[in-house]
Amino acid sequence: MTISKSINPNSNGVTLYILSLVTWVQSLCTAGMLLIPTLATHIAISLEVPTSLVGIQISFLYFVAMFSSLQSATFVRRFGGCRTSQIAIIFVILGCMMALMNSVYGMLACTIFLGLAYGINGPAAADLLTQFTPSARRNLIFSIKQTGVPLGGILISITGPPLASLWGWKSAFVAIGVVCLLTLFILQHRRHYWDESRNPLSRTKKLNFLSFLDKGRPFLWLGASGFFLSSVQICLLSFAVIFMVESLLIPLITAGFVASIIHFSGMVGRISWGFVADLLGDSILVLLFLSGMTSLFFIILVISGYFSSAWISMIVLIASGLSVISWNGVYLAEAARRSDSNDVSEATAAALTFTFFGALVGPSLFGLVLWYTNSYHAAFLLVSFQGMLAFFCLWRCWFSDNQSV
């Protein structure tokens, strides 16, 4: 078992501490990203805009994240993974402050800051984890780190609706901002040691995510699968609460609680599938299975609509978290595995660019289908087809790998 960086004898403690912090930072960035979709019904009334605009808002957030991710590797090299994580937290705080303006322009500024945070967070965490974690457990460790996404979803799903009902939707933004501020100071404690390998003279590179493709055709297919899987995931996260409130006629607080269970199932799935991928030694096989299950879950959700049962739909939504929200850690670990130790953050940034592009396209397309057909089930059918496309891309990745052997 090898470790990428020589660390002190208490390496397990250091690894656990870093893993806990980067997972928490991921959860805060995700919570910030999900604030507007989760509280969309309250915010829409306040700003006098339709809730369907959430699709455009979340797509724009990922548009910003995609471009910030392209420069994130330079941030990591120049400032270090810990400092870059702190910068991401500052962006979340600024985004929450902009939302308090209670205007469309304030929400636009909020979206930009949250997109910047989300784009640079992933490569920063990958840099720290690669330095301080055993390569033999990389799938599990990256999957645990990625539980920060459903953890952030749980955090905002449980706290957001009650806060909005008691003190207005702005109170949820204030709460996240305060927690981010405390986290900022916690990160400073070990920043100097964790960022030892940074290069302050590192220069900004051109915005060129196509360098990801230089590693061969399998990387292209892997990135394409990330595009489709991300599109499916963000459609679920962005519209699950709205779907339950508007289509299933469930109260917002109840819908938020169900959403938290969806995120929890995704958190369990990420850890479990990371463990399975390490056990099998084959990340692509696990991703193939997850993409197939993702497509199947949404087909079942469409069929359940004909039974007009809210309970069936909610059960399917909760179960879907085991696949729809569970692929990221294995995907990022596979991208890191295919990279040299010196360019993990760059390869991770490029891999995330594909996923951010999928997150950009998916919600807007979902919202367009919903607007045109006025049917959530028609939109979910489109999402199911994207799961099938992800399966095809991963099969091509596996086929290309075996051709090159």
CSV table of C-alpha atoms in Angstrom, one decimal:
chain,number,residue,atom,x,y,z
A,1,MET,CA,0.0,0.0,0.0
A,2,THR,CA,1.6,3.2,-1.2
A,3,ILE,CA,0.9,6.8,-0.2
A,4,SER,CA,1.6,9.6,-2.6
A,5,LYS,CA,3.3,11.8,0.0
A,6,SER,CA,5.6,11.1,2.9
A,7,ILE,CA,3.6,11.9,6.0
A,8,ASN,CA,4.1,11.4,9.7
A,9,PRO,CA,3.5,8.1,11.5
A,10,ASN,CA,0.0,9.2,12.5
A,11,SER,CA,-1.0,9.0,8.8
A,12,ASN,CA,-4.4,7.4,9.5
A,13,GLY,CA,-5.3,10.2,11.8
A,14,VAL,CA,-4.2,12.8,9.2
A,15,THR,CA,-6.0,11.1,6.4
A,16,LEU,CA,-9.2,10.9,8.5
A,17,TYR,CA,-9.0,14.5,9.5
A,18,ILE,CA,-8.4,15.7,5.9
A,19,LEU,CA,-11.1,13.5,4.6
A,20,SER,CA,-13.6,14.8,7.1
A,21,LEU,CA,-12.8,18.4,6.4
A,22,VAL,CA,-12.9,18.1,2.5
A,23,THR,CA,-16.1,16.2,2.8
A,24,TRP,CA,-17.6,18.9,5.0
A,25,VAL,CA,-16.5,21.6,2.6
A,26,GLN,CA,-18.1,19.7,-0.3
A,27,SER,CA,-21.3,19.5,1.7
A,28,LEU,CA,-21.4,23.2,2.3
A,29,CYS,CA,-20.8,24.0,-1.4
A,30,THR,CA,-23.6,21.6,-2.3
A,31,ALA,CA,-25.9,23.0,0.3
A,32,GLY,CA,-25.3,26.4,-1.1
A,33,MET,CA,-25.9,25.2,-4.6
A,34,LEU,CA,-29.2,23.5,-3.6
A,35,LEU,CA,-30.6,26.5,-1.6
A,36,ILE,CA,-32.5,28.0,-4.5
A,37,PRO,CA,-34.0,24.8,-5.9
A,38,THR,CA,-35.0,23.6,-2.4
A,39,LEU,CA,-36.7,26.9,-1.5
A,40,ALA,CA,-37.9,27.7,-5.1
A,41,THR,CA,-41.6,27.8,-4.2
A,42,HIS,CA,-40.9,30.5,-1.5
A,43,ILE,CA,-38.4,32.5,-3.6
A,44,ALA,CA,-40.5,32.4,-6.7
A,45,ILE,CA,-43.4,34.0,-4.8
A,46,SER,CA,-41.1,36.6,-3.3
A,47,LEU,CA,-39.6,37.6,-6.6
A,48,GLU,CA,-42.8,37.0,-8.6
A,49,VAL,CA,-41.2,34.5,-11.1
A,50,PRO,CA,-42.2,31.0,-12.1
A,51,THR,CA,-40.6,28.0,-10.4
A,52,SER,CA,-39.7,26.5,-13.7
A,53,LEU,CA,-36.9,29.0,-13.9
A,54,VAL,CA,-35.0,26.8,-11.5
A,55,GLY,CA,-33.9,24.7,-14.5
A,56,ILE,CA,-32.2,27.8,-16.1
A,57,GLN,CA,-30.8,29.0,-12.7
A,58,ILE,CA,-29.1,25.7,-11.9
A,59,SER,CA,-27.8,25.3,-15.5
A,60,PHE,CA,-26.3,28.8,-15.3
A,61,LEU,CA,-24.7,27.8,-12.0
A,62,TYR,CA,-23.0,24.9,-13.6
A,63,PHE,CA,-22.0,27.0,-16.6
A,64,VAL,CA,-20.0,29.2,-14.2
A,65,ALA,CA,-18.7,26.1,-12.4
A,66,MET,CA,-17.5,24.5,-15.6
A,67,PHE,CA,-15.3,27.5,-16.5
A,68,SER,CA,-14.1,28.0,-12.9
A,69,SER,CA,-13.2,24.3,-12.9
A,70,LEU,CA,-11.0,24.8,-15.9
A,71,GLN,CA,-8.8,27.2,-13.9
A,72,SER,CA,-9.0,25.3,-10.6
A,73,ALA,CA,-5.9,23.3,-11.3
A,74,THR,CA,-3.9,26.5,-11.4
A,75,PHE,CA,-5.5,27.7,-8.2
A,76,VAL,CA,-4.5,24.4,-6.5
A,77,ARG,CA,-0.9,24.6,-7.8
A,78,ARG,CA,-0.5,28.2,-6.8
A,79,PHE,CA,-2.3,28.4,-3.5
A,80,GLY,CA,-2.6,24.8,-2.4
A,81,GLY,CA,-5.6,22.5,-1.9
A,82,CYS,CA,-6.5,23.9,1.5
A,83,ARG,CA,-6.3,27.6,0.5
A,84,THR,CA,-8.4,26.8,-2.6
A,85,SER,CA,-11.0,25.2,-0.4
A,86,GLN,CA,-11.1,28.3,1.7
A,87,ILE,CA,-11.6,30.4,-1.4
A,88,ALA,CA,-14.5,28.2,-2.3
A,89,ILE,CA,-16.0,28.7,1.1
A,90,ILE,CA,-15.6,32.5,0.8
A,91,PHE,CA,-17.5,32.3,-2.6
A,92,VAL,CA,-20.4,30.5,-0.8
A,93,ILE,CA,-20.5,33.2,1.8
A,94,LEU,CA,-20.6,35.9,-0.8
A,95,GLY,CA,-23.3,34.1,-2.7
A,96,CYS,CA,-25.5,33.9,0.4
A,97,MET,CA,-25.0,37.6,1.0
A,98,MET,CA,-26.1,38.4,-2.6
A,99,ALA,CA,-29.3,36.4,-2.1
A,100,LEU,CA,-30.3,38.7,0.7
A,101,MET,CA,-30.8,41.5,-1.8
A,102,ASN,CA,-34.2,39.9,-2.6
A,103,SER,CA,-34.0,40.7,-6.3
A,104,VAL,CA,-33.5,38.8,-9.6
A,105,TYR,CA,-30.1,40.5,-9.9
A,106,GLY,CA,-29.1,39.4,-6.4
A,107,MET,CA,-30.0,35.8,-7.3
A,108,LEU,CA,-28.0,36.1,-10.4
A,109,ALA,CA,-24.9,37.3,-8.4
A,110,CYS,CA,-25.6,34.5,-5.9
A,111,THR,CA,-25.7,31.9,-8.7
A,112,ILE,CA,-22.3,33.2,-10.0
A,113,PHE,CA,-20.6,33.0,-6.7
A,114,LEU,CA,-22.0,29.5,-5.9
A,115,GLY,CA,-20.9,28.3,-9.3
A,116,LEU,CA,-17.4,29.6,-8.7
A,117,ALA,CA,-17.3,27.8,-5.4
A,118,TYR,CA,-18.6,24.5,-6.8
A,119,GLY,CA,-16.1,24.6,-9.7
A,120,ILE,CA,-12.9,24.9,-7.7
A,121,ASN,CA,-13.8,22.8,-4.7
A,122,GLY,CA,-13.5,19.3,-6.3
A,123,PRO,CA,-9.9,19.6,-7.7
A,124,ALA,CA,-8.8,21.1,-4.4
A,125,ALA,CA,-10.1,18.2,-2.5
A,126,ALA,CA,-8.7,15.7,-5.0
A,127,ASP,CA,-5.2,17.3,-4.5
A,128,LEU,CA,-5.3,16.9,-0.7
A,129,LEU,CA,-6.7,13.4,-0.8
A,130,THR,CA,-4.2,12.2,-3.4
A,131,GLN,CA,-1.3,13.5,-1.2
A,132,PHE,CA,-2.5,11.9,2.0
A,133,THR,CA,-4.5,8.8,1.1
A,134,PRO,CA,-3.5,5.2,0.3
A,135,SER,CA,-3.9,4.5,-3.5
A,136,ALA,CA,-5.3,1.0,-2.8
A,137,ARG,CA,-8.3,2.6,-1.0
A,138,ARG,CA,-8.7,5.5,-3.5
A,139,ASN,CA,-12.2,4.5,-4.7
A,140,LEU,CA,-13.6,4.2,-1.2
A,141,ILE,CA,-11.9,7.4,0.0
A,142,PHE,CA,-13.1,9.5,-3.0
A,143,SER,CA,-16.5,8.0,-2.6
A,144,ILE,CA,-16.6,9.0,1.1
A,145,LYS,CA,-15.5,12.5,0.1
A,146,GLN,CA,-18.3,12.7,-2.5
A,147,THR,CA,-20.8,11.8,0.2
A,148,GLY,CA,-20.5,15.6,0.9
A,149,VAL,CA,-22.9,16.1,-2.0
A,150,PRO,CA,-25.8,14.1,-0.5
A,151,LEU,CA,-24.8,15.3,3.0
A,152,GLY,CA,-25.2,18.9,1.8
A,153,GLY,CA,-28.5,17.9,0.3
A,154,ILE,CA,-29.6,16.4,3.6
A,155,LEU,CA,-28.4,19.5,5.4
A,156,ILE,CA,-30.4,21.9,3.3
A,157,SER,CA,-33.5,19.7,2.9
A,158,ILE,CA,-33.9,19.3,6.6
A,159,THR,CA,-33.1,22.8,7.7
A,160,GLY,CA,-34.1,24.9,4.7
A,161,PRO,CA,-37.9,24.5,4.5
A,162,PRO,CA,-38.5,24.8,8.3
A,163,LEU,CA,-36.3,27.9,8.5
A,164,ALA,CA,-38.2,29.4,5.5
A,165,SER,CA,-41.5,28.6,7.1
A,166,LEU,CA,-40.5,30.1,10.5
A,167,TRP,CA,-38.4,33.2,9.6
A,168,GLY,CA,-38.6,33.4,5.8
A,169,TRP,CA,-36.4,31.9,3.1
A,170,LYS,CA,-33.5,34.4,3.7
A,171,SER,CA,-32.9,32.9,7.1
A,172,ALA,CA,-31.6,29.7,5.4
A,173,PHE,CA,-29.0,31.7,3.4
A,174,VAL,CA,-27.9,33.4,6.6
A,175,ALA,CA,-27.5,30.0,8.4
A,176,ILE,CA,-25.4,28.5,5.7
A,177,GLY,CA,-23.3,31.7,5.5
A,178,VAL,CA,-22.6,31.6,9.3
A,179,VAL,CA,-21.6,27.9,9.2
A,180,CYS,CA,-19.3,28.6,6.2
A,181,LEU,CA,-17.6,31.4,8.2
A,182,LEU,CA,-16.8,29.0,11.1
A,183,THR,CA,-15.4,26.4,8.6
A,184,LEU,CA,-13.2,29.0,7.1
A,185,PHE,CA,-11.3,29.4,10.4
A,186,ILE,CA,-11.1,25.7,11.0
A,187,LEU,CA,-9.4,25.1,7.7
A,188,GLN,CA,-6.8,27.7,8.6
A,189,HIS,CA,-5.5,25.6,11.4
A,190,ARG,CA,-3.5,23.1,9.3
A,191,ARG,CA,-3.3,25.1,6.0
A,192,HIS,CA,0.5,25.7,6.1
A,193,TYR,CA,1.3,22.0,6.4
A,194,TRP,CA,-1.3,20.7,3.9
A,195,ASP,CA,-0.2,23.3,1.3
A,196,GLU,CA,3.6,22.6,1.5
A,197,SER,CA,3.8,21.5,-2.1
A,198,ARG,CA,2.2,24.6,-3.6
A,199,ASN,CA,4.0,26.7,-6.2
A,200,PRO,CA,3.2,30.4,-5.8
A,201,LEU,CA,4.8,31.1,-9.2
A,202,SER,CA,2.4,28.7,-11.1
A,203,ARG,CA,0.9,30.5,-14.1
A,204,THR,CA,-2.6,30.4,-15.4
A,205,LYS,CA,-3.3,28.0,-18.3
A,206,LYS,CA,-5.5,28.5,-21.2
A,207,LEU,CA,-9.1,27.3,-20.9
A,208,ASN,CA,-8.6,23.9,-22.6
A,209,PHE,CA,-10.4,21.0,-21.2
A,210,LEU,CA,-9.6,19.0,-24.4
A,211,SER,CA,-6.3,18.1,-22.7
A,212,PHE,CA,-8.4,15.5,-21.0
A,213,LEU,CA,-8.8,13.8,-24.3
A,214,ASP,CA,-5.0,13.6,-24.9
A,215,LYS,CA,-5.0,10.6,-22.6
A,216,GLY,CA,-6.7,8.4,-25.1
A,217,ARG,CA,-10.2,7.3,-26.3
A,218,PRO,CA,-11.2,5.6,-23.0
A,219,PHE,CA,-10.9,9.0,-21.3
A,220,LEU,CA,-13.3,10.5,-23.9
A,221,TRP,CA,-15.9,7.8,-23.3
A,222,LEU,CA,-15.4,8.2,-19.5
A,223,GLY,CA,-16.0,11.9,-19.7
A,224,ALA,CA,-19.0,11.5,-21.9
A,225,SER,CA,-20.5,9.1,-19.4
A,226,GLY,CA,-19.9,11.7,-16.7
A,227,PHE,CA,-21.8,14.2,-18.8
A,228,PHE,CA,-25.0,12.1,-19.0
A,229,LEU,CA,-24.8,10.8,-15.4
A,230,SER,CA,-24.4,14.3,-14.1
A,231,SER,CA,-27.3,15.6,-16.2
A,232,VAL,CA,-29.5,12.9,-14.6
A,233,GLN,CA,-28.3,13.6,-11.1
A,234,ILE,CA,-28.9,17.3,-11.3
A,235,CYS,CA,-32.3,16.9,-12.8
A,236,LEU,CA,-33.3,14.8,-9.8
A,237,LEU,CA,-31.7,17.1,-7.2
A,238,SER,CA,-33.2,20.3,-8.9
A,239,PHE,CA,-36.7,19.1,-9.5
A,240,ALA,CA,-37.4,16.4,-6.8
A,241,VAL,CA,-38.9,18.8,-4.3
A,242,ILE,CA,-40.8,20.8,-6.9
A,243,PHE,CA,-42.2,17.6,-8.4
A,244,MET,CA,-43.4,16.4,-5.0
A,245,VAL,CA,-45.0,19.8,-4.2
A,246,GLU,CA,-46.6,20.6,-7.6
A,247,SER,CA,-47.4,17.1,-9.0
A,248,LEU,CA,-47.8,14.9,-5.9
A,249,LEU,CA,-49.3,17.7,-3.9
A,250,ILE,CA,-47.1,17.1,-0.8
A,251,PRO,CA,-46.4,19.9,1.7
A,252,LEU,CA,-43.0,21.6,1.3
A,253,ILE,CA,-41.6,20.5,4.7
A,254,THR,CA,-42.7,16.9,4.0
A,255,ALA,CA,-41.1,17.1,0.5
A,256,GLY,CA,-37.9,18.4,2.0
A,257,PHE,CA,-37.8,15.5,4.5
A,258,VAL,CA,-38.3,13.0,1.6
A,259,ALA,CA,-35.5,14.8,-0.3
A,260,SER,CA,-33.2,14.4,2.7
A,261,ILE,CA,-33.9,10.6,2.6
A,262,ILE,CA,-33.1,10.6,-1.1
A,263,HIS,CA,-29.7,12.3,-0.3
A,264,PHE,CA,-29.1,9.9,2.5
A,265,SER,CA,-29.6,6.9,0.3
A,266,GLY,CA,-27.2,8.5,-2.1
A,267,MET,CA,-24.6,8.9,0.7
A,268,VAL,CA,-25.0,5.2,1.6
A,269,GLY,CA,-24.7,4.3,-2.1
A,270,ARG,CA,-21.5,6.3,-2.6
A,271,ILE,CA,-19.7,4.6,0.3
A,272,SER,CA,-21.0,1.2,-0.7
A,273,TRP,CA,-20.1,1.4,-4.4
A,274,GLY,CA,-16.7,2.8,-3.6
A,275,PHE,CA,-16.0,-0.2,-1.4
A,276,VAL,CA,-17.3,-2.6,-4.1
A,277,ALA,CA,-15.2,-0.9,-6.8
A,278,ASP,CA,-12.0,-1.3,-4.6
A,279,LEU,CA,-13.0,-4.9,-3.9
A,280,LEU,CA,-13.5,-5.8,-7.5
A,281,GLY,CA,-10.7,-3.7,-8.8
A,282,ASP,CA,-12.9,-2.5,-11.7
A,283,SER,CA,-14.5,0.9,-11.5
A,284,ILE,CA,-16.0,0.8,-15.0
A,285,LEU,CA,-18.0,-2.4,-14.2
A,286,VAL,CA,-19.5,-0.6,-11.2
A,287,LEU,CA,-20.3,2.5,-13.2
A,288,LEU,CA,-22.0,0.3,-15.9
A,289,PHE,CA,-24.2,-1.2,-13.3
A,290,LEU,CA,-25.1,2.1,-11.7
A,291,SER,CA,-26.0,3.7,-15.1
A,292,GLY,CA,-28.2,0.8,-15.9
A,293,MET,CA,-30.0,1.0,-12.6
A,294,THR,CA,-30.4,4.8,-13.0
A,295,SER,CA,-32.2,4.3,-16.3
A,296,LEU,CA,-34.4,1.6,-14.8
A,297,PHE,CA,-35.4,3.7,-11.8
A,298,PHE,CA,-36.7,6.6,-14.0
A,299,ILE,CA,-38.7,4.2,-16.2
A,300,ILE,CA,-40.3,2.8,-13.0
A,301,LEU,CA,-41.0,6.4,-11.9
A,302,VAL,CA,-42.8,7.1,-15.2
A,303,ILE,CA,-44.8,3.9,-15.0
A,304,SER,CA,-45.8,4.8,-11.4
A,305,GLY,CA,-47.4,8.0,-12.6
A,306,TYR,CA,-50.2,5.9,-14.2
A,307,PHE,CA,-51.1,4.5,-10.8
A,308,SER,CA,-51.5,8.1,-9.3
A,309,SER,CA,-49.8,7.0,-6.1
A,310,ALA,CA,-47.7,9.5,-4.3
A,311,TRP,CA,-46.3,6.8,-2.0
A,312,ILE,CA,-45.0,4.7,-5.0
A,313,SER,CA,-43.4,7.7,-6.5
A,314,MET,CA,-41.7,8.7,-3.3
A,315,ILE,CA,-40.4,5.2,-2.7
A,316,VAL,CA,-38.9,5.1,-6.2
A,317,LEU,CA,-37.3,8.5,-5.7
A,318,ILE,CA,-35.8,7.4,-2.5
A,319,ALA,CA,-34.5,4.2,-4.0
A,320,SER,CA,-33.1,6.0,-7.0
A,321,GLY,CA,-30.6,7.8,-4.7
A,322,LEU,CA,-28.7,4.5,-4.5
A,323,SER,CA,-27.6,4.8,-8.1
A,324,VAL,CA,-28.5,8.3,-9.4
A,325,ILE,CA,-26.4,10.1,-6.7
A,326,SER,CA,-23.9,7.3,-6.1
A,327,TRP,CA,-21.6,7.3,-9.1
A,328,ASN,CA,-19.4,10.4,-8.5
A,329,GLY,CA,-16.8,9.0,-6.2
A,330,VAL,CA,-16.0,6.0,-8.3
A,331,TYR,CA,-16.0,8.2,-11.5
A,332,LEU,CA,-13.5,10.7,-10.0
A,333,ALA,CA,-11.3,7.9,-8.6
A,334,GLU,CA,-11.2,6.4,-12.1
A,335,ALA,CA,-10.2,9.7,-13.6
A,336,ALA,CA,-7.4,10.0,-10.9
A,337,ARG,CA,-6.3,6.4,-11.5
A,338,ARG,CA,-5.7,7.2,-15.2
A,339,SER,CA,-3.6,10.3,-14.4
A,340,ASP,CA,0.0,10.8,-13.2
A,341,SER,CA,0.4,11.8,-9.6
A,342,ASN,CA,1.5,15.3,-10.7
A,343,ASP,CA,-1.6,16.1,-12.7
A,344,VAL,CA,-4.4,14.7,-10.6
A,345,SER,CA,-6.0,18.0,-9.9
A,346,GLU,CA,-5.8,18.9,-13.6
A,347,ALA,CA,-7.3,15.6,-14.8
A,348,THR,CA,-10.0,15.9,-12.1
A,349,ALA,CA,-10.8,19.4,-13.2
A,350,ALA,CA,-11.2,18.2,-16.8
A,351,ALA,CA,-13.4,15.3,-15.7
A,352,LEU,CA,-15.5,17.6,-13.7
A,353,THR,CA,-15.8,19.9,-16.7
A,354,PHE,CA,-17.7,17.1,-18.5
A,355,THR,CA,-20.0,16.6,-15.5
A,356,PHE,CA,-20.6,20.4,-15.2
A,357,PHE,CA,-21.5,20.6,-18.8
A,358,GLY,CA,-24.0,17.8,-18.3
A,359,ALA,CA,-25.4,19.6,-15.3
A,360,LEU,CA,-25.6,22.7,-17.4
A,361,VAL,CA,-27.6,21.1,-20.2
A,362,GLY,CA,-29.7,18.6,-18.2
A,363,PRO,CA,-31.9,20.9,-16.0
A,364,SER,CA,-32.6,23.4,-18.9
A,365,LEU,CA,-33.6,20.5,-21.1
A,366,PHE,CA,-35.8,19.0,-18.3
A,367,GLY,CA,-37.4,22.4,-17.7
A,368,LEU,CA,-38.0,22.8,-21.5
A,369,VAL,CA,-39.7,19.4,-21.8
A,370,LEU,CA,-41.8,20.2,-18.6
A,371,TRP,CA,-42.9,23.6,-20.0
A,372,TYR,CA,-43.8,22.1,-23.4
A,373,THR,CA,-45.6,19.0,-22.2
A,374,ASN,CA,-46.7,20.1,-18.7
A,375,SER,CA,-45.8,16.6,-17.7
A,376,TYR,CA,-43.1,15.6,-15.2
A,377,HIS,CA,-43.3,12.0,-16.4
A,378,ALA,CA,-42.4,13.0,-20.0
A,379,ALA,CA,-39.3,14.8,-18.6
A,380,PHE,CA,-38.4,11.8,-16.5
A,381,LEU,CA,-38.6,9.6,-19.6
A,382,LEU,CA,-36.0,11.8,-21.2
A,383,VAL,CA,-33.8,11.5,-18.1
A,384,SER,CA,-34.1,7.7,-18.3
A,385,PHE,CA,-32.8,7.8,-21.9
A,386,GLN,CA,-29.8,9.8,-20.7
A,387,GLY,CA,-29.0,6.9,-18.3
A,388,MET,CA,-29.0,4.6,-21.3
A,389,LEU,CA,-26.6,6.8,-23.1
A,390,ALA,CA,-24.3,6.8,-20.0
A,391,PHE,CA,-24.3,3.0,-20.1
A,392,PHE,CA,-23.4,3.0,-23.8
A,393,CYS,CA,-20.5,5.4,-23.2
A,394,LEU,CA,-19.1,3.3,-20.3
A,395,TRP,CA,-19.4,0.2,-22.4
A,396,ARG,CA,-17.3,1.9,-25.1
A,397,CYS,CA,-14.8,3.0,-22.5
A,398,TRP,CA,-14.4,-0.6,-21.3
A,399,PHE,CA,-14.2,-1.8,-25.0
A,400,SER,CA,-11.5,0.8,-25.8
A,401,ASP,CA,-9.5,-0.2,-22.8
A,402,ASN,CA,-9.5,-3.8,-23.9
A,403,GLN,CA,-8.7,-2.9,-27.4
A,404,SER,CA,-5.6,-1.1,-26.3
A,405,VAL,CA,-4.3,-4.0,-24.3
